[in-house]
Coordinates of C-alpha atoms in Angstrom, one line a residue:
M1 CA 0.1 0.0 0.0
T2 CA 1.5 3.4 -1.1
P3 CA 1.7 6.3 1.4
T4 CA -0.9 8.2 -0.7
S5 CA -3.4 5.3 -0.6
R6 CA -3.5 4.6 3.1
K7 CA -6.7 5.1 4.9
T8 CA -6.3 8.1 7.4
P9 CA -7.3 6.7 10.8
E10 CA -9.2 8.9 13.1
L11 CA -7.2 9.7 16.5
L12 CA -9.8 9.5 19.3
A13 CA -8.6 11.2 22.6
P14 CA -10.0 11.2 26.1
A15 CA -12.3 14.0 27.4
G16 CA -13.0 13.5 30.9
T17 CA -13.5 17.5 31.3
L18 CA -14.2 20.4 29.1
R19 CA -10.7 21.6 29.7
N20 CA -9.2 18.2 28.5
L21 CA -11.4 18.3 25.5
R22 CA -10.1 21.6 24.4
Y23 CA -6.5 20.6 25.0
A24 CA -7.1 17.3 23.0
L25 CA -8.4 19.3 20.0
A26 CA -5.9 21.7 20.0
Y27 CA -3.1 19.2 20.0
G28 CA -4.6 17.2 17.0
A29 CA -7.5 14.8 17.9
D30 CA -9.8 14.0 15.3
A31 CA -12.5 13.1 17.9
V32 CA -13.0 12.9 21.6
Y33 CA -15.0 10.9 23.8
A34 CA -16.8 11.6 27.0
G35 CA -19.6 10.3 29.1
L36 CA -22.2 11.1 31.6
P37 CA -21.5 9.8 34.9
R38 CA -24.7 7.9 35.4
Y39 CA -24.4 5.6 32.3
S40 CA -20.4 5.5 31.4
L41 CA -17.6 3.7 33.3
R42 CA -16.3 6.9 34.6
V43 CA -18.3 8.0 37.6
R44 CA -15.5 10.0 39.4
N45 CA -13.5 12.9 37.9
N46 CA -16.1 13.4 35.2
D47 CA -17.7 16.9 34.9
F48 CA -19.9 16.4 32.0
D49 CA -23.3 17.4 33.2
L50 CA -25.7 18.3 30.6
A51 CA -24.6 21.8 30.2
N52 CA -21.0 21.0 30.0
L53 CA -21.7 18.4 27.4
A54 CA -23.7 20.9 25.4
D55 CA -20.6 23.4 25.5
G56 CA -18.3 20.5 24.4
L57 CA -20.3 19.4 21.5
A58 CA -20.7 22.9 20.3
E59 CA -16.9 23.5 20.4
T60 CA -16.1 20.1 19.0
H61 CA -18.5 20.7 15.9
R62 CA -17.5 24.2 15.5
Q63 CA -13.9 22.7 14.7
G64 CA -15.5 20.3 12.4
K65 CA -14.3 17.2 14.8
R66 CA -16.5 14.4 16.2
L67 CA -17.6 13.8 20.0
Y68 CA -18.7 10.3 21.0
L69 CA -20.6 9.8 24.2
A70 CA -19.8 6.4 26.4
A71 CA -22.8 4.9 27.7
N72 CA -20.9 1.6 28.3
L73 CA -21.8 0.3 31.5
M74 CA -23.6 -3.1 32.4
P75 CA -26.8 -1.8 34.0
H76 CA -28.9 -3.5 36.5
G77 CA -32.8 -3.1 36.2
A78 CA -32.9 0.3 37.8
K79 CA -30.8 2.0 35.3
L80 CA -32.6 0.2 32.6
K81 CA -35.8 2.0 33.5
T82 CA -34.4 5.2 33.4
F83 CA -32.1 5.0 30.4
I84 CA -34.4 6.3 27.6
D85 CA -35.8 9.4 29.6
D86 CA -32.2 10.3 30.9
M87 CA -30.5 10.0 27.5
Q88 CA -33.4 11.7 25.5
P89 CA -32.0 15.4 26.1
I90 CA -28.4 14.2 25.5
V91 CA -29.1 12.7 22.2
E92 CA -31.0 15.8 21.2
L93 CA -27.7 17.7 21.5
G94 CA -26.5 15.9 18.7
P95 CA -23.6 13.3 19.7
D96 CA -21.8 11.8 17.0
G97 CA -22.3 8.4 18.5
L98 CA -22.9 6.2 21.5
I99 CA -20.1 3.8 22.7
M100 CA -22.1 1.0 24.4
A101 CA -21.4 -2.5 25.7
D102 CA -24.6 -4.0 27.0
P103 CA -26.9 -5.8 24.5
G104 CA -30.1 -4.6 26.4
L105 CA -29.1 -1.0 26.3
I106 CA -28.1 -1.1 22.7
L107 CA -31.4 -2.7 21.7
L108 CA -33.3 0.2 23.4
A109 CA -31.0 2.8 22.0
R110 CA -31.6 1.2 18.4
E111 CA -35.3 1.1 19.0
Q112 CA -35.5 4.7 20.2
W113 CA -32.9 6.4 18.0
P114 CA -32.3 4.1 14.9
E115 CA -30.3 6.7 13.0
L116 CA -27.8 7.4 16.0
P117 CA -24.5 5.7 15.2
I118 CA -23.6 3.0 18.0
H119 CA -19.9 1.9 18.6
L120 CA -19.4 -1.3 20.6
S121 CA -17.5 -0.7 23.6
V122 CA -14.3 -2.7 24.3
Q123 CA -16.2 -3.8 27.5
A124 CA -18.1 -6.3 25.1
N125 CA -14.6 -8.1 24.5
T126 CA -14.8 -8.5 20.9
V127 CA -12.0 -11.0 19.9
N128 CA -13.0 -12.5 16.4
A129 CA -14.5 -11.6 13.2
A130 CA -17.7 -13.6 13.6
A131 CA -18.4 -11.4 16.6
V132 CA -17.7 -8.3 14.5
R133 CA -20.1 -9.3 12.0
F134 CA -22.6 -10.4 14.4
W135 CA -22.7 -6.7 15.8
Q136 CA -22.5 -5.4 12.2
Q137 CA -25.8 -7.4 11.5
Q138 CA -27.4 -5.5 14.6
G139 CA -26.9 -2.1 12.9
L140 CA -23.6 -1.0 14.8
K141 CA -21.3 1.1 13.0
R142 CA -18.1 0.3 14.6
V143 CA -16.4 -2.3 17.0
I144 CA -13.9 -1.4 19.5
L145 CA -11.8 -4.5 19.6
S146 CA -10.7 -6.2 22.9
R147 CA -7.3 -5.3 24.2
E148 CA -6.5 -8.9 24.4
L149 CA -5.6 -9.3 20.6
S150 CA -2.3 -9.6 18.8
L151 CA -1.5 -7.4 15.8
A152 CA -1.8 -10.6 13.7
A153 CA -5.4 -11.2 15.0
I154 CA -6.4 -7.7 14.3
A155 CA -5.1 -8.0 10.9
E156 CA -7.0 -11.3 10.4
I157 CA -10.3 -9.5 11.6
R158 CA -9.7 -6.6 9.3
D159 CA -9.3 -8.8 6.3
A160 CA -12.4 -10.7 7.3
C161 CA -14.7 -7.7 7.9
P162 CA -13.7 -5.0 5.2
D163 CA -16.8 -3.1 5.5
M164 CA -17.0 -2.6 9.2
E165 CA -15.1 0.2 11.1
L166 CA -12.7 -1.0 13.7
E167 CA -11.2 0.7 16.7
V168 CA -8.1 -0.3 18.7
F169 CA -6.7 1.1 21.8
V170 CA -2.9 2.4 21.6
H171 CA -2.2 4.2 24.8
G172 CA -3.3 4.2 28.5
A173 CA -4.1 2.0 31.3
L174 CA -4.7 -1.6 31.1
C175 CA -7.1 -3.3 33.3
I176 CA -6.2 -6.7 35.1
A177 CA -9.3 -8.3 34.1
Y178 CA -10.5 -9.0 30.6
S179 CA -10.7 -5.5 29.0
G180 CA -12.3 -4.1 31.8
R181 CA -14.7 -6.5 33.1
C182 CA -12.9 -6.4 36.8
L183 CA -14.3 -7.6 40.0
L184 CA -11.6 -6.4 42.2
S185 CA -12.9 -3.2 43.2
G186 CA -16.5 -4.8 44.0
Y187 CA -14.6 -7.7 46.0
F188 CA -12.6 -5.3 48.0
N189 CA -14.5 -2.2 48.4
H190 CA -18.2 -3.0 47.2
R191 CA -18.0 -0.4 44.5
D192 CA -18.5 -2.1 41.1
A193 CA -16.3 -1.1 38.2
N194 CA -18.8 -2.5 35.6
Q195 CA -21.3 0.3 37.1
G196 CA -18.6 2.9 36.7
A197 CA -17.4 3.1 40.4
C198 CA -14.1 1.6 39.9
T199 CA -11.8 2.4 42.9
N200 CA -8.7 1.2 41.1
A201 CA -7.9 -1.4 43.7
C202 CA -5.5 -3.0 41.7
R203 CA -3.2 0.0 42.0
W204 CA -3.1 0.4 45.5
E205 CA 0.1 0.0 47.7
Y206 CA -0.1 -3.5 49.2
R207 CA 2.2 -5.7 51.1
L208 CA 2.1 -9.4 51.8
G209 CA 1.8 -10.3 55.5
A210 CA -0.2 -11.8 58.3
T211 CA 0.5 -14.0 61.3
D212 CA 0.2 -17.5 60.9
D213 CA -3.1 -17.9 62.8
E214 CA -4.5 -15.0 60.6
A215 CA -3.6 -16.9 57.6
A216 CA -4.9 -20.3 59.0
S217 CA -8.3 -18.6 59.6
A218 CA -8.7 -17.0 56.4
P219 CA -11.4 -18.4 54.1
R220 CA -10.1 -20.7 51.5
H221 CA -11.0 -21.2 47.9
P222 CA -11.6 -24.9 47.2
A223 CA -9.1 -24.9 44.3
A224 CA -6.5 -22.8 46.0
E225 CA -3.2 -24.4 47.0
S226 CA -2.2 -21.5 49.2
V227 CA -3.7 -18.2 50.4
Y228 CA -2.0 -15.0 51.2
L229 CA -3.2 -12.0 52.9
L230 CA -2.8 -8.6 51.7
E231 CA -2.6 -5.2 53.6
E232 CA -3.1 -1.9 52.0
A233 CA -1.1 1.0 53.2
Q234 CA -4.1 3.2 53.8
R235 CA -6.0 0.3 55.7
P236 CA -3.4 -1.3 58.4
G237 CA -4.9 -4.4 60.2
D238 CA -7.4 -4.9 57.3
Y239 CA -6.3 -8.2 55.9
M240 CA -7.7 -9.4 52.4
P241 CA -7.4 -13.0 51.3
I242 CA -5.8 -13.8 47.9
F243 CA -5.7 -17.0 46.7
E244 CA -3.0 -18.9 44.5
D245 CA -3.3 -22.1 42.5
E246 CA -1.1 -24.0 40.1
H247 CA -1.5 -21.4 37.6
G248 CA -0.5 -18.4 39.8
T249 CA -2.6 -15.5 40.8
Y250 CA -3.7 -12.8 38.3
I251 CA -4.7 -9.7 40.1
L252 CA -2.9 -6.2 40.9
N253 CA -1.3 -3.8 38.8
S254 CA -0.6 -3.7 35.1
R255 CA 1.8 -1.7 33.3
D256 CA 0.3 1.1 30.9
L257 CA -0.1 0.4 27.1
C258 CA 2.1 2.3 24.8
A259 CA 1.7 1.1 21.2
I260 CA 3.0 4.1 19.5
E261 CA 5.6 2.3 17.6
H262 CA 3.0 0.0 16.1
V263 CA 1.0 2.9 14.6
A264 CA 2.2 2.4 11.2
R265 CA 1.5 -1.4 11.1
L266 CA -2.2 -0.5 12.5
V267 CA -2.4 2.2 9.4
D268 CA -1.3 -0.1 6.9
M269 CA -4.0 -2.7 8.0
G270 CA -6.6 -0.1 7.6
I271 CA -7.7 0.4 11.1
D272 CA -10.4 3.1 11.3
C273 CA -9.6 4.7 14.6
L274 CA -6.6 4.6 17.0
K275 CA -7.8 5.3 20.8
I276 CA -6.0 6.8 23.6
E277 CA -7.3 5.8 27.1
G278 CA -7.4 8.2 30.0
R279 CA -10.7 10.3 30.8
T280 CA -9.4 10.8 34.4
K281 CA -6.1 12.0 33.5
S282 CA -4.9 15.8 33.2
H283 CA -5.1 18.2 30.4
Y284 CA -1.3 18.0 30.0
Y285 CA -1.8 14.0 29.5
A286 CA -4.5 14.7 26.9
A287 CA -2.3 17.2 25.1
R288 CA 1.0 15.3 25.2
A289 CA -0.3 11.9 24.3
T290 CA -2.4 13.3 21.5
Q291 CA 0.6 15.2 20.0
A292 CA 2.7 12.4 19.9
Y293 CA 0.2 10.0 18.4
R294 CA -0.8 12.6 16.0
A295 CA 2.8 12.8 14.9
A296 CA 3.1 9.0 14.5
I297 CA 0.0 8.7 12.4
D298 CA 1.2 11.6 10.2
D299 CA 4.4 10.1 9.9
A300 CA 3.0 6.7 8.9
L301 CA 0.6 8.3 6.2
A302 CA 3.7 10.0 4.7
G303 CA 5.7 6.8 4.7
R304 CA 8.3 8.1 7.1
A305 CA 10.3 5.8 9.6
F306 CA 9.2 5.7 13.2
R307 CA 10.8 8.4 15.3
P308 CA 12.0 7.0 18.6
E309 CA 11.7 10.2 20.2
L310 CA 7.9 10.4 20.2
K311 CA 8.1 7.4 22.5
R312 CA 10.6 9.2 24.8
D313 CA 8.1 12.3 24.7
L314 CA 5.5 9.8 26.3
E315 CA 7.7 9.2 29.1
G316 CA 6.8 12.7 30.3
L317 CA 3.6 11.3 31.4
A318 CA 3.1 9.8 34.7
N319 CA 2.9 6.0 34.0
R320 CA 3.4 2.6 35.7
G321 CA 6.0 1.4 33.1
Y322 CA 5.0 0.9 29.8
T323 CA 4.0 -2.4 27.7
E324 CA 3.2 -3.3 24.5
G325 CA 0.3 -5.3 26.0
F326 CA -0.7 -8.2 23.7
Y327 CA 0.5 -6.7 20.4
R328 CA 3.6 -8.7 20.3
R329 CA 4.4 -11.8 22.1
H330 CA 8.0 -10.8 23.0
A331 CA 9.2 -7.4 23.5
P332 CA 12.3 -6.4 21.4
A333 CA 15.6 -6.0 23.1
E334 CA 15.9 -2.4 22.0
T335 CA 12.7 -1.4 23.9
Q336 CA 13.6 -3.5 27.1
N337 CA 13.7 -0.3 29.3
Y338 CA 9.9 0.5 28.3
A339 CA 8.9 -2.8 30.0
D340 CA 10.0 -1.9 33.6
G341 CA 7.6 -2.7 36.2
V342 CA 7.6 0.8 37.7
S343 CA 7.5 4.2 36.4
R344 CA 11.1 5.9 36.4
N345 CA 9.3 9.1 36.9
Q346 CA 9.8 10.1 33.4
R347 CA 12.2 12.3 31.5
Q348 CA 10.3 15.4 31.8
I349 CA 7.7 16.8 34.3
F350 CA 4.7 19.2 33.7
V351 CA 5.6 22.4 35.3
G352 CA 3.1 25.1 34.1
D353 CA 0.2 26.4 32.1
V354 CA 1.3 29.1 29.6
R355 CA -0.5 32.2 28.4
D356 CA 0.3 35.1 26.3
A357 CA 1.2 38.1 28.6
E358 CA 2.7 40.7 26.4
P359 CA 5.0 40.9 23.4
G360 CA 8.2 38.7 24.3
W361 CA 6.8 37.5 27.3
V362 CA 4.3 34.7 28.7
E363 CA 2.7 34.3 31.8
V364 CA 3.1 30.6 33.7
E365 CA 0.6 29.3 36.3
V366 CA 3.1 27.2 38.0
K367 CA 2.3 23.5 38.6
N368 CA 5.6 22.1 39.7
R369 CA 8.7 23.8 40.7
F370 CA 11.3 25.0 38.2
E371 CA 14.4 27.3 38.1
L372 CA 17.0 29.5 36.6
G373 CA 19.1 27.1 34.5
D374 CA 16.5 24.4 34.1
R375 CA 16.2 22.7 30.6
L376 CA 12.5 23.5 29.7
E377 CA 10.2 22.6 26.7
L378 CA 7.5 24.9 25.6
M379 CA 4.5 22.7 24.1
T380 CA 2.3 24.4 21.8
P381 CA 0.0 22.8 19.1
S382 CA 2.2 24.2 16.2
G383 CA 5.2 22.6 17.6
N384 CA 7.5 22.3 20.6
H385 CA 10.6 24.5 21.6
S386 CA 13.5 23.2 24.1
F387 CA 15.6 26.1 25.9
Q388 CA 17.5 26.6 29.0
L389 CA 15.8 29.2 31.4
A390 CA 17.9 32.2 31.7
C391 CA 15.5 34.7 33.0
L392 CA 12.5 34.5 35.2
E393 CA 10.5 37.3 36.7
S394 CA 7.3 37.8 39.0
L395 CA 4.2 39.2 37.5
T396 CA 5.4 42.8 38.5
G397 CA 8.8 42.5 37.0
E398 CA 11.0 41.5 40.0
P399 CA 13.7 38.8 39.2
L400 CA 13.2 35.4 40.6
E401 CA 15.6 32.4 40.7
V402 CA 12.9 29.7 41.5
A403 CA 9.1 29.2 40.9
P404 CA 8.5 27.2 43.9
G405 CA 5.3 25.3 42.8
S406 CA 1.6 25.4 42.7
G407 CA 0.1 28.5 43.5
W408 CA 2.8 30.9 41.9
R409 CA 2.5 32.9 38.7
V410 CA 5.5 34.1 37.0
R411 CA 6.8 35.4 33.5
I412 CA 9.3 34.0 31.4
P413 CA 10.7 35.5 27.8
V414 CA 9.6 34.0 24.5
S415 CA 10.5 34.5 20.9
E416 CA 6.9 34.5 19.5
P417 CA 3.4 34.5 20.6
V418 CA 2.1 31.0 22.1
G419 CA -1.6 31.2 22.1
D420 CA -4.0 29.7 24.6
S421 CA -3.1 25.9 24.8
A422 CA 0.6 25.9 25.5
L423 CA 2.3 24.0 28.3
L424 CA 5.6 24.1 30.0
T425 CA 7.7 21.0 30.9
R426 CA 11.2 20.7 32.6
A427 CA 13.6 18.0 31.8
L428 CA 14.9 15.6 34.7
E429 CA 18.2 14.6 35.4
P430 CA 18.8 11.0 34.3
T431 CA 18.4 8.6 37.1

């Protein structure tokens, strides 16, 4: 396939807030996805009430881009009864599609709004071409494939289903259960992840430990060969039993997905949409991840080789160590450092939001400490610029040596205007 004949995939970025939506669009997203708390899997850190959603849709459509609305929980009967009435005013705002997982809700939506595009959520765990064809026959427009698929398996589905839109995740948190169907939060906290109330219990700080008497008295699963008790840092003395059989135990933390080096392969396959996870992340995350994957897609479409610096840029984001997930069976030797089990706290740290102040200067709303002599990077939608900070002032013009941290506002010199979506990062010393 020649560069000019390649299908241009949609770059889909997360929008947990209006602010994140704006940054994702500014840094190159073709579309964003959001969700109202009651029917999506992000109850927490979600400010999309009806008014904010109306504003977000208006801004997105004004730029000629798309906004999809997640309604992808697995509802119990109470939410089933209220779904149509609650969603009617939202659908009237004109979202570009609903992201859904539950067959019952899909049935109701298809009956009530037959012209509204529906995308099948990753929560539905679609792993083969027959399942894709089934959902196509139900009138769905797009299937978001399960994260448990290899590149070869995705290519096989693409070849078998040429007329169905396919979407895959390329970046963000991975669940420790089958593409999101996690019971851990409900088990430990009685907050159901499949109802949108996940407490991210897999990512707490645990230690193994209990007295012999406590371990002996813990309830034991019939198939378990041994039992361990976990204690979480914020819950001392509250021991939670974890069972292990001959196959091991499969709970707790996963590294984060980073598949940026596979973007060209996915473009070559003709995948319709590449998706970034992270509706609960910061506006800096939305901007940096979108910018990196925008560049990777543009390079792939132009036939340019993958640039390793794009992967290094993503180390500036908080992460739990990166993995390719299931895309390849074995990580190559040259990227072993990206398979660490813990974050190295990145090559960069986000230090401030930037606004034009006056010709030659910008105002920085400080988020993290930086000082004279630091190596900084000014991120803008039109490109990034690295420099060593030689001048730092208060808003009233007094010279400063340090911007101590959150709550401060300072000024730094720049060579040209930066607009309203610029961000400032600081390079960290090698560890």
